[in-house]
GROMACS .gro file of C-alpha atoms in nm:
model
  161
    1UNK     CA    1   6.341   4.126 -11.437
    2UNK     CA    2   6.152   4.261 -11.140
    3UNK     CA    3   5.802   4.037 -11.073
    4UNK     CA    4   5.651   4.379 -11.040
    5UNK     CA    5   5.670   4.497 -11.412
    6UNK     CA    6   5.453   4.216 -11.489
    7UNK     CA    7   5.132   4.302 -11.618
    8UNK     CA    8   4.823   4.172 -11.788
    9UNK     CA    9   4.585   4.352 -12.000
   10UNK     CA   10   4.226   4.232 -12.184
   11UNK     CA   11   4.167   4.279 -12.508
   12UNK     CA   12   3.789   4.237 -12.643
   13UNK     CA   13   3.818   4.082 -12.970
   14UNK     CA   14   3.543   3.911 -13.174
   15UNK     CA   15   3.701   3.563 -13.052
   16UNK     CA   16   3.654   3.662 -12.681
   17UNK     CA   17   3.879   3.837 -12.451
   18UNK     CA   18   4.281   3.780 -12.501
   19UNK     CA   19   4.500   3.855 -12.215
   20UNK     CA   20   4.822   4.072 -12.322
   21UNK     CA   21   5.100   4.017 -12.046
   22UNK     CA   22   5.384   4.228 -12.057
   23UNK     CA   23   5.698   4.277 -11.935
   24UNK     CA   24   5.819   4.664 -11.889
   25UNK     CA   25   5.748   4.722 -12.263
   26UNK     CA   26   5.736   4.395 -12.374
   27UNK     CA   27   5.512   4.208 -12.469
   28UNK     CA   28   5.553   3.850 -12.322
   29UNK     CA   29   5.219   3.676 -12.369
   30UNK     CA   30   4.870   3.652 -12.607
   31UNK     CA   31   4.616   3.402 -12.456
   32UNK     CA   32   4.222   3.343 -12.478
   33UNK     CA   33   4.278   3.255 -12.064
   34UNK     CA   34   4.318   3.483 -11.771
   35UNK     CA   35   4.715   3.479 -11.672
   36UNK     CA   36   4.701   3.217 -11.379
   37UNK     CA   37   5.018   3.392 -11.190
   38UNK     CA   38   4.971   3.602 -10.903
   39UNK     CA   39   5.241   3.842 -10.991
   40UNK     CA   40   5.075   3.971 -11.257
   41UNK     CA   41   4.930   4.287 -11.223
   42UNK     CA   42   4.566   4.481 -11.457
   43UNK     CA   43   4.778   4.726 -11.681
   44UNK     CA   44   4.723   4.854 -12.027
   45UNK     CA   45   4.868   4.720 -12.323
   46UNK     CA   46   5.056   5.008 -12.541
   47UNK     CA   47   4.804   5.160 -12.704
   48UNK     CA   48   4.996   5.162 -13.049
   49UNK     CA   49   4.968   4.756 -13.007
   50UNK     CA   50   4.603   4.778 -12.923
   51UNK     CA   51   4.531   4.998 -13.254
   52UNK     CA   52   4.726   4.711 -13.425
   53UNK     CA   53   4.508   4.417 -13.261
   54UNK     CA   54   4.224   4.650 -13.349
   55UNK     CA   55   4.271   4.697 -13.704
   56UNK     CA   56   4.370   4.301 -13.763
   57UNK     CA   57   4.068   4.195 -13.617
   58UNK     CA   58   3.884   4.442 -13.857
   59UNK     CA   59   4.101   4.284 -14.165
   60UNK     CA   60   4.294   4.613 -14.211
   61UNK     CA   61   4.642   4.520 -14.078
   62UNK     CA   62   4.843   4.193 -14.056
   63UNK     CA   63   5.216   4.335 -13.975
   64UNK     CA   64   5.258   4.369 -13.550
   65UNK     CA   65   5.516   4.619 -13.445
   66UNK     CA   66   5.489   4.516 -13.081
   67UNK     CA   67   5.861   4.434 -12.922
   68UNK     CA   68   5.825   4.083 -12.772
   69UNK     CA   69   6.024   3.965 -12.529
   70UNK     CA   70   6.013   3.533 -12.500
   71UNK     CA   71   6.016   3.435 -12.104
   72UNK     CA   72   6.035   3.073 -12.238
   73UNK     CA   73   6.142   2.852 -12.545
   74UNK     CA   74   6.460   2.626 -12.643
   75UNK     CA   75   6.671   2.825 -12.931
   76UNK     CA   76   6.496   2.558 -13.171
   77UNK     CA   77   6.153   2.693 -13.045
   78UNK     CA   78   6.228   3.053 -13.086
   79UNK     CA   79   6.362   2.969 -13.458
   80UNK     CA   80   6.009   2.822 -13.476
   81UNK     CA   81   5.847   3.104 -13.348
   82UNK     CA   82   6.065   3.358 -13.604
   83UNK     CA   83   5.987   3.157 -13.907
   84UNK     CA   84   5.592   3.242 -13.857
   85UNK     CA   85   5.680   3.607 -13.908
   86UNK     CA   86   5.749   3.485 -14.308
   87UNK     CA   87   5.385   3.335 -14.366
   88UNK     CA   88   5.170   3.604 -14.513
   89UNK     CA   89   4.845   3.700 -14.393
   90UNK     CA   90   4.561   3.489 -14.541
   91UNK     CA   91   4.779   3.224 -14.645
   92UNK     CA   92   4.895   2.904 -14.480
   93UNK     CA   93   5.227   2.680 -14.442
   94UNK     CA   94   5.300   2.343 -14.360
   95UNK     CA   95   5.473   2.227 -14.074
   96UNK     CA   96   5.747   2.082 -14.352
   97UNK     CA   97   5.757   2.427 -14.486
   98UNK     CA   98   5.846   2.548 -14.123
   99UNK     CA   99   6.093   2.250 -14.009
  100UNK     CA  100   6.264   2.326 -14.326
  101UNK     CA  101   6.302   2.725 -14.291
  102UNK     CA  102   6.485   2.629 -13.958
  103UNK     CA  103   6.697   2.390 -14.090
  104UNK     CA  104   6.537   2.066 -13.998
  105UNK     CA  105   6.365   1.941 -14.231
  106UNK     CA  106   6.267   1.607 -14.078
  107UNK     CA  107   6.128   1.773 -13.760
  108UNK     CA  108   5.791   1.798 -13.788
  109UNK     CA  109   5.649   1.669 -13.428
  110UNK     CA  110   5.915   1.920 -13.286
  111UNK     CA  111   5.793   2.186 -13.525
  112UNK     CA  112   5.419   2.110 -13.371
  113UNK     CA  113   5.517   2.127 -13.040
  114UNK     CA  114   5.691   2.384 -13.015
  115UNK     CA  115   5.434   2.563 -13.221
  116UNK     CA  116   5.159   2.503 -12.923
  117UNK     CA  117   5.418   2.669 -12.720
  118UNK     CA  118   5.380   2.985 -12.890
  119UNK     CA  119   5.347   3.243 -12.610
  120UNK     CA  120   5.253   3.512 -12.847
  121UNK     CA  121   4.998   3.323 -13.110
  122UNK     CA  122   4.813   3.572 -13.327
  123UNK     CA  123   5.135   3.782 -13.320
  124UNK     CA  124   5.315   3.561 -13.406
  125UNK     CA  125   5.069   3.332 -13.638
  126UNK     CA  126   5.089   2.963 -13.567
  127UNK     CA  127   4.735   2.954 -13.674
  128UNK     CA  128   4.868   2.986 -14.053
  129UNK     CA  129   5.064   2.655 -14.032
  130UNK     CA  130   4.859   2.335 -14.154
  131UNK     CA  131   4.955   1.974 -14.223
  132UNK     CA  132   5.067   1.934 -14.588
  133UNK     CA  133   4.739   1.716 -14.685
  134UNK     CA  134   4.541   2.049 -14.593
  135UNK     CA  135   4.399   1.918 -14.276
  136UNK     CA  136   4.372   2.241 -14.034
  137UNK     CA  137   4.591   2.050 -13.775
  138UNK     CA  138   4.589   2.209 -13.417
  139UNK     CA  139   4.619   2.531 -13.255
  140UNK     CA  140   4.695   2.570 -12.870
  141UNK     CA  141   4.373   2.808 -12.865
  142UNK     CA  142   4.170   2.529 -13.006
  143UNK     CA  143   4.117   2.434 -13.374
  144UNK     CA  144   3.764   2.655 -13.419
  145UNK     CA  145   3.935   2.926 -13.323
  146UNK     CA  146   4.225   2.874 -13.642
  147UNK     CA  147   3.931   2.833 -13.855
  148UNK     CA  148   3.784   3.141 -13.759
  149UNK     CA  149   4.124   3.321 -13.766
  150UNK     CA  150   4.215   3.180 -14.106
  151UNK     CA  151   3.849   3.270 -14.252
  152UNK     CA  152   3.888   3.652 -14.118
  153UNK     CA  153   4.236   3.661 -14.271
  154UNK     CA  154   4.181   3.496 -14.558
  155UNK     CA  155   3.858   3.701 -14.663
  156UNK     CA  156   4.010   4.052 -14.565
  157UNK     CA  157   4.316   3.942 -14.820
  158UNK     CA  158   3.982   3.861 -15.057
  159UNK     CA  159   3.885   4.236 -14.991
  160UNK     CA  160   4.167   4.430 -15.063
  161UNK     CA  161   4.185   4.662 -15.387
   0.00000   0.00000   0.00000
């Protein structure tokens, strides 16, 4: 892929700004800091994605349609990554639960790590995976930002009809 379909764009959400990096049409990238390489290039995020981000962040949507496209990850990290797509909005997972949907079920540092490798958290939610004793566990964003995250979720699923 050609350095010069890289692009960035900023997202304002009520946890501060998220940089969306994309590839083409792809997104490659969700992160509370700036993208730190210089190929990247100010672009806009599909606006069918930003109507998604939108409408999570205002409790009315938890399914992303966005194509993503991983630019890193072992195979064991991208079965990671898949197995978030199964956790429900405004619930939560253990890492056991997760090291066991992919197969290894005595895993569970792996599991963590290559959860805070997630390129695309929020996306795909890594924030919905907590240690089996309930303790919130950590988050690549930073723990108060899971809390918030699982509060928003958890009390839009509250408000539904």
């Amino acid at each position: 892929m050609s350095n010069s379909r890289f692009c960035f764009d900023i997202f304002e959400s009520p946890l501060g700004k998220i940089y969306l990096t994309y590839c083409g049409k792809y997104l490659t990238g969700v992160s509370f800091r700036k993208p730190s390489h210089l190929s990247f290039r100010k672009g806009a995020a599909p606006k069918a994605f930003i109507q998604e981000l939108s409408a999570y962040f205002n409790g009315e949507n938890s399914v992303f349609t966005q194509k993503i496209k991983f630019l890193i990850g072992t195979d064991f990290e991208k079965k990671v990554w898949a197995a978030l797509k199964k956790i429900p909005s405004g619930e939560t997972r253990s890492y056991k639960w997760v090291a066991e949907k992919v197969g290894k079920p005595s895993a569970l540092r792996a599991v963590g790590r290559a959860l805070s490798k997630n390129p695309v958290p929020i996306v795909l939610p890594c924030h919905r995976v907590i240690a089996s004793d309930g303790s919130i566990g950590g988050f690549s964003s930073g723990v108060e930002r899971k809390r918030r995250l699982l509060d928003m979720e958890y009390y839009a699923r509250m408000n539904d009809p």
